[in-house]
Amino acid sequence: MMKGFEDRFQPVEGLGRIRQIGGSVDGSDLKIGICTSRYNRPLTEGLVRSTVEALLERAVPMNCITVVWVPGAYEIPSAIEVMAESGDYDAFIALAAIIWGETAHAELIAGEVTRGLGEISRRHRVPVIDGVVTAYTEGQARARCLSGRSSRGWYAAAAAVEMGTLVRKITAMQPG
């Protein structure tokens, strides 16, 4: 598991009657959209595998997981925007591997992708989890993209399930 990440919500004890709301690790009634880049595909395949493994472990039904492949990281927000407009998904996960080079190109791409994902999340009121790996070297990227619990994809899946269930809880509490 990633450093600093807790696998499930635990309320803070001793706060009396204050209502504390957190998401669940049970994704059995969620529909999740994953959008991933074909650029650096050997790395992004590892991200997709670990993401799907974590979603299945959290009881998200296989037929409720959609993986959309786009040419590069820059195209991810456009695809997720179209998916979000359908209203069919409870959460989205963006996956890519951006490796810094000798120019500012990677920095510009990473910034635009992050900005776009945040805008989509706020506009559509749906969680959009940023599972985009940014690294200075291919070795650093590989270490973050490999399958298993140490992968950025694993964390992204856990966050998507927790946020998808949390948004449902909060929405159900709102009047009208």
C-alpha atoms as one frame of an Amber mdcrd trajectory, in Angstrom:
protein
   0.000   0.000   0.000   1.208   3.508  -0.688   2.958   5.454   2.040   0.465
   7.450   4.102  -2.611   5.779   2.579  -5.160   4.169   4.892  -7.147   1.375
   3.285 -10.456   2.331   4.877 -12.177   5.201   6.658 -12.050   5.135  10.467
 -13.921   7.849  12.400 -11.941   9.871  14.930 -12.867   8.774  18.440 -13.863
  11.244  21.133 -15.732  13.741  18.963 -19.054  13.100  20.628 -22.138  13.491
  18.507 -20.401  15.038  15.514 -21.422  13.161  12.381 -18.415  11.718  10.548
 -18.977  10.398   7.048 -16.578   8.315   5.018 -16.693   6.129   1.964 -16.835
   2.362   1.899 -14.472  -0.278   0.537 -17.495  -2.135  -0.901 -17.879  -1.204
  -4.550 -20.472  -3.859  -5.375 -22.999  -1.321  -6.663 -20.584   1.038  -8.435
 -19.840   1.532 -12.117 -16.260   2.677 -12.730 -14.764   4.199 -15.872 -11.026
   3.907 -16.446  -9.282   5.972 -19.106  -5.680   5.166 -19.908  -2.996   6.245
 -22.322  -1.460   3.957 -24.945   1.707   6.040 -24.789   4.241   4.125 -22.663
   1.905   1.126 -22.955   4.170  -1.383 -21.169   3.846   0.880 -18.123   0.165
   1.727 -18.499  -0.750  -1.942 -18.901   0.659  -2.518 -15.415  -1.430   0.367
 -14.116  -4.581  -1.046 -15.716  -3.931  -4.535 -14.324  -3.399  -3.325 -10.756
  -6.391  -0.983 -10.987  -8.713  -3.756 -12.147  -7.315  -6.170  -9.514  -8.044
  -3.645  -6.758 -11.542  -2.892  -8.086 -12.397  -6.598  -8.198 -11.022  -7.038
  -4.662 -13.409  -4.265  -3.608 -16.337  -6.202  -5.153 -16.859  -3.962  -8.192
 -18.505  -6.324 -10.713 -16.356  -7.025 -13.775 -19.211  -5.967 -16.079 -19.316
  -2.582 -14.291 -15.719  -1.700 -15.206 -15.033   0.022 -18.533 -11.494   0.658
 -19.805 -11.110   3.280 -22.541  -7.733   3.597 -24.292  -6.627   6.956 -25.720
  -3.453   7.840 -27.681  -1.747   9.863 -24.935  -2.237  11.423 -21.526  -3.385
  14.736 -23.004  -6.471  13.028 -24.489  -7.636  11.535 -21.175  -9.713  14.531
 -19.980 -11.558  14.706 -23.319 -12.559  11.041 -23.142 -13.572  11.220 -19.475
 -15.642  14.342 -20.214 -17.694  12.398 -22.778 -18.063   9.452 -20.397 -19.138
  11.772 -17.560 -21.792  13.385 -19.750 -23.510   9.983 -19.985 -24.193   9.985
 -16.235 -23.582   6.230 -16.226 -20.512   6.159 -13.969 -20.009   6.587 -10.225
 -16.295   7.401 -10.510 -13.489   7.656 -13.030  -9.813   6.752 -12.911  -7.236
   8.400 -15.181  -4.091   6.346 -15.838  -0.934   7.319 -17.708   2.836   7.332
 -17.358   4.526  10.658 -18.077   8.319  10.624 -17.998  10.180  13.929 -17.846
  12.618  14.569 -20.667  14.958  17.398 -21.563  12.157  19.858 -22.387   9.124
  21.232 -20.539   6.702  19.132 -22.620   5.993  16.528 -19.921   5.431  19.214
 -17.305   2.939  21.006 -19.563   1.071  17.784 -20.367   0.901  16.696 -16.708
  -0.395  20.103 -15.615  -3.095  20.224 -18.286  -4.244  16.676 -17.543  -4.496
  17.399 -13.813  -6.365  20.662 -14.421  -8.760  18.985 -16.854  -9.547  16.123
 -14.483 -10.340  18.527 -11.651 -12.639  20.571 -13.870 -14.552  17.475 -14.982
 -14.957  16.287 -11.404 -16.369  19.607 -10.249 -18.558  20.183 -13.321 -20.170
  16.730 -13.233 -20.015  16.211  -9.442 -18.353  12.841  -9.908 -15.027  11.620
  -8.504 -12.204  11.657 -11.051  -9.143  10.010  -9.539  -5.744  11.051 -10.875
  -3.715   7.878 -11.300  -1.265   9.524 -13.682   2.318   8.614 -12.823   4.869
  11.375 -13.339   8.513  10.417 -13.048  11.965  11.677 -13.927  13.167   8.291
 -15.178  11.701   5.173 -16.712  12.878   3.234 -13.657  10.909   5.489 -11.324
   7.847   5.139 -13.549   8.194   1.353 -13.700   8.343   1.145  -9.894   5.037
   3.042  -9.649   3.281   1.206 -12.490   3.964  -2.432 -11.666   1.040  -4.639
 -10.735   0.132  -5.114  -7.119  -0.516  -3.101  -4.017   2.422  -0.740  -4.500
   1.119   0.465  -7.867  -0.420   3.893  -8.349  -3.285   2.037 -10.058  -4.062
   0.136  -6.861  -4.302   3.373  -4.893  -6.410   5.005  -7.612  -8.898   2.119
  -7.526  -9.171   2.274  -3.735  -9.762   6.027  -3.888 -12.370   5.646  -6.663
 -14.418   3.137  -4.671 -14.207   5.158  -1.477 -15.085   8.425  -3.207 -17.854
   6.852  -5.304 -19.560   5.529  -2.184 -18.899   8.748  -0.250 -20.494  10.940
  -2.925 -23.559   8.682  -2.880 -23.839   9.027   0.909 -23.502  12.805   0.829
 -25.952  13.125  -2.070 -28.513  10.974  -0.238 -28.313  13.325   2.779 -29.135
  16.441   0.745 -32.759  17.604   0.737 -34.853  17.512  -2.429
